[in-house]
XYZ file of C-alpha atoms in Angstrom:
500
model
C 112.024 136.357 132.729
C 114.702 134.093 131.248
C 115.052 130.534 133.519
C 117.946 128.315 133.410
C 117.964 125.163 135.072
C 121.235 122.700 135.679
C 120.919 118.823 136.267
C 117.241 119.415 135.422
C 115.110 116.298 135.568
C 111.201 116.314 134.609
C 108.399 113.756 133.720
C 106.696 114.817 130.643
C 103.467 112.705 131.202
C 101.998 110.813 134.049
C 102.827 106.800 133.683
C 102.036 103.608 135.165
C 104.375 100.887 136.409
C 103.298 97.455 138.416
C 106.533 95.578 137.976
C 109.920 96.774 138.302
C 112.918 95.523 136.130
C 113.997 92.862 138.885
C 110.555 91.204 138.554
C 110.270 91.351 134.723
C 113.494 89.874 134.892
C 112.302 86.608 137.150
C 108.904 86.247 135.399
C 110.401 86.201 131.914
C 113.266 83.390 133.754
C 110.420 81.509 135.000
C 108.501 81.387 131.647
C 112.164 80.361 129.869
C 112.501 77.538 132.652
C 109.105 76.487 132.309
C 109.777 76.305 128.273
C 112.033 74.096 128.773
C 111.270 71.935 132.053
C 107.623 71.820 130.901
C 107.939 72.387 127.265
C 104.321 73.334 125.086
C 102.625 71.135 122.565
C 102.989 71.996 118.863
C 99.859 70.126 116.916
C 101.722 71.042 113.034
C 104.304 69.072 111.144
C 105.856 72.012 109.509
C 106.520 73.495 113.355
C 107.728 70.883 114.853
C 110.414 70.709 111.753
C 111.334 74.048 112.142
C 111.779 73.849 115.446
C 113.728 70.658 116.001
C 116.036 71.590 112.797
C 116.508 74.918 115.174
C 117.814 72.725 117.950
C 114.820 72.773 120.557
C 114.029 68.975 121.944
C 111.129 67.779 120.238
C 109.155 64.147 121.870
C 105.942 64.001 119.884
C 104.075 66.907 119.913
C 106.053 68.210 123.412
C 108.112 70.465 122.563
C 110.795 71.735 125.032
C 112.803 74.684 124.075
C 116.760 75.541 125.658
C 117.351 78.848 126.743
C 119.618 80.050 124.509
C 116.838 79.705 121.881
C 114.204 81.645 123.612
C 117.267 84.416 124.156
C 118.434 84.155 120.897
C 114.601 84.992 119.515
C 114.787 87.594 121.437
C 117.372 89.323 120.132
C 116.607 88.838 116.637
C 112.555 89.717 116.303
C 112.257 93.192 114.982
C 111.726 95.941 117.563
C 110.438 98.647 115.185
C 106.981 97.309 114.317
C 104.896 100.354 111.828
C 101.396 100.224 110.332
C 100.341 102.347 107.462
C 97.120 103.284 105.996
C 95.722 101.530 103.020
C 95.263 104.280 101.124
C 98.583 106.407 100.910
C 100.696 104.031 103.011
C 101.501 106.775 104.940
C 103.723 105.117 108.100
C 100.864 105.870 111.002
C 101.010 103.815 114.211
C 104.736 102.708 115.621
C 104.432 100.030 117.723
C 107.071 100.558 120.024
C 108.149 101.891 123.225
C 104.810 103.720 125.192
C 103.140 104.406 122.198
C 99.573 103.497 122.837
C 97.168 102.848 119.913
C 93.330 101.394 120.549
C 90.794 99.785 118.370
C 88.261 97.122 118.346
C 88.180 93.666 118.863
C 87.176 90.502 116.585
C 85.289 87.512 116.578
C 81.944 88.012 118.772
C 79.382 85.963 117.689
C 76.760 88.427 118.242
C 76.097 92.288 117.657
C 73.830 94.766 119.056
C 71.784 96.703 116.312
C 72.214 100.306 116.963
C 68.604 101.110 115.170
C 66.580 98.890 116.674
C 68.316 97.764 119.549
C 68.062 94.132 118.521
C 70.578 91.414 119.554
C 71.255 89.168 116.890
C 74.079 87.220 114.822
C 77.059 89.495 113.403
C 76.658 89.766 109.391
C 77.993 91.069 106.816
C 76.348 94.583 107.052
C 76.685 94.607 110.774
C 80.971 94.256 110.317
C 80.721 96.952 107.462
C 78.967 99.227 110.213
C 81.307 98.460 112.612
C 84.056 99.259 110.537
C 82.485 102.558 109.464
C 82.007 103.911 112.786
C 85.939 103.040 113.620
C 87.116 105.029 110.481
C 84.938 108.086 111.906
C 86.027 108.267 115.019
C 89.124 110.254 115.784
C 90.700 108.499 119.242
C 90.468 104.893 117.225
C 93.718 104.307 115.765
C 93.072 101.060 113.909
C 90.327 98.382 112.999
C 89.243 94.856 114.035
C 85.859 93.231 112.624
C 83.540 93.507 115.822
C 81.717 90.416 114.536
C 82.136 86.811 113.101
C 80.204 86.846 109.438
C 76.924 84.140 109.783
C 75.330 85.192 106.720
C 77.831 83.544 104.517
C 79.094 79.833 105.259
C 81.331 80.010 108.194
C 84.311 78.455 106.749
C 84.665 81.712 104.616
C 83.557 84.525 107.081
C 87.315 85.823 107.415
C 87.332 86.501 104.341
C 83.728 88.409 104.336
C 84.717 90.205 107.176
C 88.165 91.707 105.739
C 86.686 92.703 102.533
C 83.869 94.523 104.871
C 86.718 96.173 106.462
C 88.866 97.145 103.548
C 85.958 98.875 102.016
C 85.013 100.876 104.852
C 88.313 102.275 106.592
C 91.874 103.788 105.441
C 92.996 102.712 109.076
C 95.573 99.824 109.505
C 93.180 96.752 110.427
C 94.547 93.658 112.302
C 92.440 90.950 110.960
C 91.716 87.276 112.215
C 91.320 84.219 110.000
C 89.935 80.380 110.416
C 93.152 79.074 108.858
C 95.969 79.379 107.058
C 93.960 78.952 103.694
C 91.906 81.834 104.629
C 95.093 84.293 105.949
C 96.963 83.073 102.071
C 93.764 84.907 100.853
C 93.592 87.577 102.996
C 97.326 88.335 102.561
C 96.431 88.310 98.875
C 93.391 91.074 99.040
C 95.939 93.354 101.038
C 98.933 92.631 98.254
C 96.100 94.193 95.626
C 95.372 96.747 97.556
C 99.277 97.331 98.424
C 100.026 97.412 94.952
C 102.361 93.786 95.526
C 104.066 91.401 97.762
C 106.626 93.874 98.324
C 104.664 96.681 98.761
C 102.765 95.089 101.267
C 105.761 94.124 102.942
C 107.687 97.416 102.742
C 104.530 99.191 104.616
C 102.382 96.780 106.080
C 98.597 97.899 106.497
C 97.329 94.479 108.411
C 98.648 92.956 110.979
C 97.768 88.908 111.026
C 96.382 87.391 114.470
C 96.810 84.089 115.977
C 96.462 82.503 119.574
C 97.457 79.844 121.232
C 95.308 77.238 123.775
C 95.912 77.432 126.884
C 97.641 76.186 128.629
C 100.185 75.477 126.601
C 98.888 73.850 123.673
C 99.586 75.544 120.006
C 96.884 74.018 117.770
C 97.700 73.668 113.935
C 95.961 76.780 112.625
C 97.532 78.948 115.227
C 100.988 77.308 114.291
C 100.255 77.441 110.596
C 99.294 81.050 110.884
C 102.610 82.061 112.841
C 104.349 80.067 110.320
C 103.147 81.713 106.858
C 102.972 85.574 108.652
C 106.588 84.689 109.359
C 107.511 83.688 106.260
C 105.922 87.096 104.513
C 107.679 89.209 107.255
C 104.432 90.429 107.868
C 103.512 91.907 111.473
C 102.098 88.910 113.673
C 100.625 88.652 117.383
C 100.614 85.896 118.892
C 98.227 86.400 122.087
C 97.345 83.702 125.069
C 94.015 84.223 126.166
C 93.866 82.857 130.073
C 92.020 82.732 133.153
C 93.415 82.746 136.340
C 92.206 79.159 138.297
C 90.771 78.066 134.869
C 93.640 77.786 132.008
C 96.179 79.228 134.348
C 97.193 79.392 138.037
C 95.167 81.201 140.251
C 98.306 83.490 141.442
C 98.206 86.194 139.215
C 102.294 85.852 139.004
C 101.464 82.209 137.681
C 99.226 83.593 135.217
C 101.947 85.778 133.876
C 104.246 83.131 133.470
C 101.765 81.010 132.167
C 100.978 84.060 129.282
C 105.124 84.556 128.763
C 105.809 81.093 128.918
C 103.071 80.444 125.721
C 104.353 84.080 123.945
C 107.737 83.068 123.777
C 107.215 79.758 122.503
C 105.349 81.581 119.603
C 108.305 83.712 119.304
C 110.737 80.989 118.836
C 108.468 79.500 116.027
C 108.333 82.989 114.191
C 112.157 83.672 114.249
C 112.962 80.070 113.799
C 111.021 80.121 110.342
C 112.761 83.565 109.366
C 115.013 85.476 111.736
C 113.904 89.008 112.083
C 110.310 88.506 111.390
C 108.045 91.315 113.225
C 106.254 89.615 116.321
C 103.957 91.316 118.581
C 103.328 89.689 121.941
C 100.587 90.390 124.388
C 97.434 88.139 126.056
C 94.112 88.698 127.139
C 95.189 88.295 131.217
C 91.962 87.906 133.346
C 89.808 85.627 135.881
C 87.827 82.746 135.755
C 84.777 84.402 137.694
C 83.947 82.033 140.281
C 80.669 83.253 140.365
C 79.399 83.127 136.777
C 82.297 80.994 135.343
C 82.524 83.387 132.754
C 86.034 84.553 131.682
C 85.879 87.845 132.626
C 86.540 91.187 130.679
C 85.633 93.479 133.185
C 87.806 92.425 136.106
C 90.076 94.541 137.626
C 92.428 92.030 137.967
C 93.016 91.916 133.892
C 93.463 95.519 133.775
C 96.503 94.949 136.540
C 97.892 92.153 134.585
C 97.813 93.568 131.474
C 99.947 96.482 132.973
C 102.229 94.349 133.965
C 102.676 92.902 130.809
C 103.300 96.004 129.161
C 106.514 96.475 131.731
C 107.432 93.016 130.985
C 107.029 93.988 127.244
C 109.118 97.324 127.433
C 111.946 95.087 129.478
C 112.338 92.591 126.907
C 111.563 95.740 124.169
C 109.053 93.798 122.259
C 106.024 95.327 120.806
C 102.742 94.535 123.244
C 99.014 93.690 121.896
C 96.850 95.189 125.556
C 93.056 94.972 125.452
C 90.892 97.659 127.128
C 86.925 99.405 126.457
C 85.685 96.255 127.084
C 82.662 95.331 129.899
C 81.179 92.089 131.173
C 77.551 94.263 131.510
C 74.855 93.148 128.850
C 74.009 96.752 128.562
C 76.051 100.074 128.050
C 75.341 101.241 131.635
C 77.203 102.592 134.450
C 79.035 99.278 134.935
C 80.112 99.099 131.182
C 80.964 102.929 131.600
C 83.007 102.063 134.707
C 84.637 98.960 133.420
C 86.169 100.980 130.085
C 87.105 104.090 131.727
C 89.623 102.331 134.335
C 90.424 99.685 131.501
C 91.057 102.217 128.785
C 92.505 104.779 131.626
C 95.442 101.832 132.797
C 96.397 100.854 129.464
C 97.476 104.069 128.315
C 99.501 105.274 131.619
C 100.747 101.406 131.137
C 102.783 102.359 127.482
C 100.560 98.904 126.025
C 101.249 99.606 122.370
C 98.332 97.756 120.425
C 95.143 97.533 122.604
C 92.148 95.874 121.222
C 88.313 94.314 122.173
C 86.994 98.531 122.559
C 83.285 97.608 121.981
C 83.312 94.432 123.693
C 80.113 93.693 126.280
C 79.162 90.873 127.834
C 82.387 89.419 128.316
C 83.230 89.541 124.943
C 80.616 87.587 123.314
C 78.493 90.916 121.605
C 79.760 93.997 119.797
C 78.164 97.261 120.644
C 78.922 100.475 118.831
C 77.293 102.621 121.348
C 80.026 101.600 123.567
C 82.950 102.366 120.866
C 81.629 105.784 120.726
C 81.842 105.988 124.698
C 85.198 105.105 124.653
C 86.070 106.905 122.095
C 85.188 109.977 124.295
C 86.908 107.891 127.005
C 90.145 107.688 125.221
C 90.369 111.656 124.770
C 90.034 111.920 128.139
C 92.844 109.083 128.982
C 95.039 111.269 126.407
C 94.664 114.165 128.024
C 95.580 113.225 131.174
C 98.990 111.375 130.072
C 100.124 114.588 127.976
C 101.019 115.739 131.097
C 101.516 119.549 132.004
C 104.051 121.666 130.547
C 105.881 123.830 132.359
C 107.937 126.186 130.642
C 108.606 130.388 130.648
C 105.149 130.729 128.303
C 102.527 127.942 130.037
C 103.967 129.561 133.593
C 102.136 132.955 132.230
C 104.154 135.569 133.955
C 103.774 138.084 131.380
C 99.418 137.580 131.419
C 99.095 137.473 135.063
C 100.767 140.884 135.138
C 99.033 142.287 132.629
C 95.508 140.874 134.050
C 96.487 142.100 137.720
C 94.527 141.314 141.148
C 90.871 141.209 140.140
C 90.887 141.291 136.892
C 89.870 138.954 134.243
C 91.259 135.895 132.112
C 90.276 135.419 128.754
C 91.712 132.327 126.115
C 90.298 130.849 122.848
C 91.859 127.940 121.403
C 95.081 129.031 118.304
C 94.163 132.263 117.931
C 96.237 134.762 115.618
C 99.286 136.432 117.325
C 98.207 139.912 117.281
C 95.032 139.162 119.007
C 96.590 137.460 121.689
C 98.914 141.003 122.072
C 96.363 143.394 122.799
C 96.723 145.401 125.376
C 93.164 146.541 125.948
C 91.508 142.754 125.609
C 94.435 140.575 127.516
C 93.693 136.866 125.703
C 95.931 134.111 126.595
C 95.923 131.352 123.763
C 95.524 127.990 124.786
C 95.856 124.673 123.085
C 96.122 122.255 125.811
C 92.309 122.125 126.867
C 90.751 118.899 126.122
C 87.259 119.810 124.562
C 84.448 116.752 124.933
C 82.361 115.828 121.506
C 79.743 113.475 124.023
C 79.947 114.176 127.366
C 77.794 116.727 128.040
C 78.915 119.860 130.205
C 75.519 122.292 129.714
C 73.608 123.390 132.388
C 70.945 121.911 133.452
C 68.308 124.331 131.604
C 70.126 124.060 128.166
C 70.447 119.977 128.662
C 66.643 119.900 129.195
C 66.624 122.328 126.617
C 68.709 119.529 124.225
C 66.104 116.642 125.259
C 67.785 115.902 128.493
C 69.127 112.752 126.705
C 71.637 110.386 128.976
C 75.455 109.791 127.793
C 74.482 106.451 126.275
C 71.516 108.172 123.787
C 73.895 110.700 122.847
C 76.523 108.116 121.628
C 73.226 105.561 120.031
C 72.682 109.410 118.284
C 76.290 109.574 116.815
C 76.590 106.278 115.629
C 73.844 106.082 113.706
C 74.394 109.236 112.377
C 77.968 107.942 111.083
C 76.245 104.921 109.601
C 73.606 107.178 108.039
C 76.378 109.788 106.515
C 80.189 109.298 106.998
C 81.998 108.490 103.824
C 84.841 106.399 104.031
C 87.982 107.187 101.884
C 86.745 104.689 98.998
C 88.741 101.807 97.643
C 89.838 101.511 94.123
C 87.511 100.294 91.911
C 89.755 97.846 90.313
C 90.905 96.670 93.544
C 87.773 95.982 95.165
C 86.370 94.124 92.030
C 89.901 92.257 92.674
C 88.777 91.480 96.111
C 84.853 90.662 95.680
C 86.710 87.893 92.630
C 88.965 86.443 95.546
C 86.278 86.244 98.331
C 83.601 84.736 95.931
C 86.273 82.030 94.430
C 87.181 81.450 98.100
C 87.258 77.344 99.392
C 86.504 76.704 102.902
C 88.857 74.037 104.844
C 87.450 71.732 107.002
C 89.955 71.225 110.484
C 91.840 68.830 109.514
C 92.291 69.023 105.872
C 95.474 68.797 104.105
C 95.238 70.578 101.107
């Protein structure tokens, strides 16, 4: 049967919208007005030159920014944002459009041991773990450190923790540093690795972090940080982290212009200090629980905010750093399995292009590999279901029910050779488009008992330890990583404040 169709119109995958273009249009308004009726605070010297030579009104540390600035930044940021792999520098995740990429998140002070289930103070060992387990996995697309360094003085833990990850993953890793003094070094560990400065700039393997206070205040290492990824044209996010009724207004509208109003501020800096630099907006969007006063990771609320965001994102056409995987729950239980799955679920129907803090319980201040391996699982699943169904003259399977008939029997393996899939006398219908689960467990009930009867979260405790135990990371040149260990132990620590 040949089909032909005229004025045709399908949707190739299930998506997610909260705003529509109208309202992306006033909240984005609203955050320019606010930029310029409120203004932000800018706590550098180098910023607040950049931005007053640019033409924005500068009283102090106030800065107050016309609209034709913000507009004009907006139009000139790149809009075709790629990250490559360390190794080859094959071009891997494109941050643009829908494309939806997920990996860890940085920074918690503590760490859950997967061997002996002890809570303690991230290390070095416990970031080179973390990092490990990320490489394995197949649905993480990129790495962040899942852990501050405390073995080594503090002032020098970014540097700790990117050699950690460097060693142990090929994947593009986003990596956050104390300072500018520790992102120069950082920047210079990837140029070795790169093979140069323009290497490193050509195909970019890290992407540099930095966040503003809210509300509204850019402190001198975020502004430093924006300043020096700008200047190496080096992918940059710039993300508010805010709380509804704490750092922002309890309307969940006023928290997005609160987020927008602090992102494009950041965004004039960047393309004020080199026109065309790659900037990467996004925000951690939640609640101050009233309850706990904890800002919280878990909340629905942050998962419908951050959705938004992502349509505000694809109307200004700006790449968008989401967060999802993440739980408030002290333990990987049903609540942490709940809070991940609708998380991880939103933010890919949402078209969020970078989404980080997968492995984050307890509202973000341990790291828990147990739960990366969960939501690893999870984001197969959330994959699936926006790949949407195809419907076309082979998937509608004309031809197989005939040959089957009423009462008879359908058989399908996964890419099997063409002339097994024409026999006549064994009718086999190949089949690529089932998803097929590595940890959730589909037995029956005899061969589960059979297994140990072990419960989702064992399995995954299983499987990370087993990655620890065995997987081998692609390994780092020799010469490079001697290049790196020379750097990080010739490293200076800054103390806030310093100079030079």
């Amino acid at each position: 049967m040949k089909l032909t169709r005229t004025n045709f119109k399908a949707n190739a995958t299930p998506t997610l919208r909260v705003l529509t273009e109208a309202q992306c249009q006033e909240l984005v308004l609203a955050a320019i007005e606010a930029n310029w009726r409120t203004g932000t605070e800018f706590n550098d010297k180098e910023s607040l030159e950049i931005l007053k030579k640019a033409g924005c009104w500068v009283d102090g540390i106030r800065v107050r920014i016309p609209a034709h600035i913000t507009e004009r930044a907006l139009k000139t940021c790149q809009k075709h944002i790629v990250l490559c792999n360390s190794r080859t520098g094959a071009r891997e995740l494109f941050i643009e459009g829908n494309n939806s990429y997920f990996g860890s998140g940085p920074c918690t002070p503590f760490t859950r041991n997967p061997f002996t289930n002890e809570r303690h103070r991230a290390t070095r060992q416990s970031v080179g773990w973390a990092t490990k387990v990320l490489d394995a996995l197949p649905n993480i697309d990129y790495a962040m450190s899942l852990g501050i360094v405390q073995d080594v003085p503090l002032l020098l833990s970014d540097r700790h923790e990117f050699e950690q990850q460097i060693l142990h993953t090929d994947k593009p890793i986003i990596t956050v540093c104390n300072d500018q003094w520790g992102q120069e070094d950082v920047i210079k560990m990837a140029e070795i690795v790169a093979g140069g400065e323009e290497e490193l700039r050509k195909n970019p393997f890290i992407c540099l972090y930095a966040e503003p206070i809210s509300p509204g205040i850019h402190c001198r290492e975020a502004a430093q940080k924006l300043v020096l990824g700008a200047k190496k044209s080096l992918p940059t996010i710039y993300t508010p982290c805010i709380m509804a009724g704490g750092t922002a207004p309890a309307t969940l509208a006023g928290v997005m212009v609160q987020g927008l109003c602090e992102s494009l501020s950041g965004l004039v800096l960047s393309q004020c200090t080199n026109e065309g630099a790659p900037f990467i907006m996004g925000g951690v969007y939640t609640i101050l629980d009233m309850g706990s006063t904890i800002f919280s990771y878990g909340a629905p609320e942050l998962d419908l905010m951050l959705a938004g965001l992502a349509d505000v994102a694809h109307y200004l056409n700006i790449p968008m750093f989401g967060t999802a995987g993440c739980t408030d729950s002290c333990i990987i239980d049903e609540q942490a399995g709940i809070e991940a799955a609708i998380s991880i679920a939103m933010t890919n129907m949402s078209g969020a292009n970078l989404n980080h803090d997968t492995g984050y319980s307890e509202y973000g201040t341990t790291s828990n590999l147990d739960l990366v391996v969960i939501a690893d699982e999870i984001l197969g699943m959330a994959r699936k279901l926006t790949s949407g169904i195809l419907v076309d003259e082979r998937t509608m399977a004309l031809d197989m029910i005939e040959k089957v008939g009423p009462g008879g029997r359908f058989e399908y393996v996964d890419d099997i050779d063409d002339e097994d899939e024409d026999d006549d006398d064994n009718p086999i219908e190949k089949v690529s488009e089932h998803y097929v689960p590595t940890l959730v467990n589909r037995a029956s009930r005899s061969i589960w008992e059979k297994a140990g009867g072990k419960t989702l979260t064992q399995v995954a405790n299983e499987k990370v330890r087993d990655i620890i135990n065995y997987h081998e990371p692609i390994a780092l040149d020799k010469k490079a990583a001697a290049q790196i260990r020379e750097i990080v132990e010739n490293a200076v620590g800054h103390m806030p404040g310093e100079d030079e």
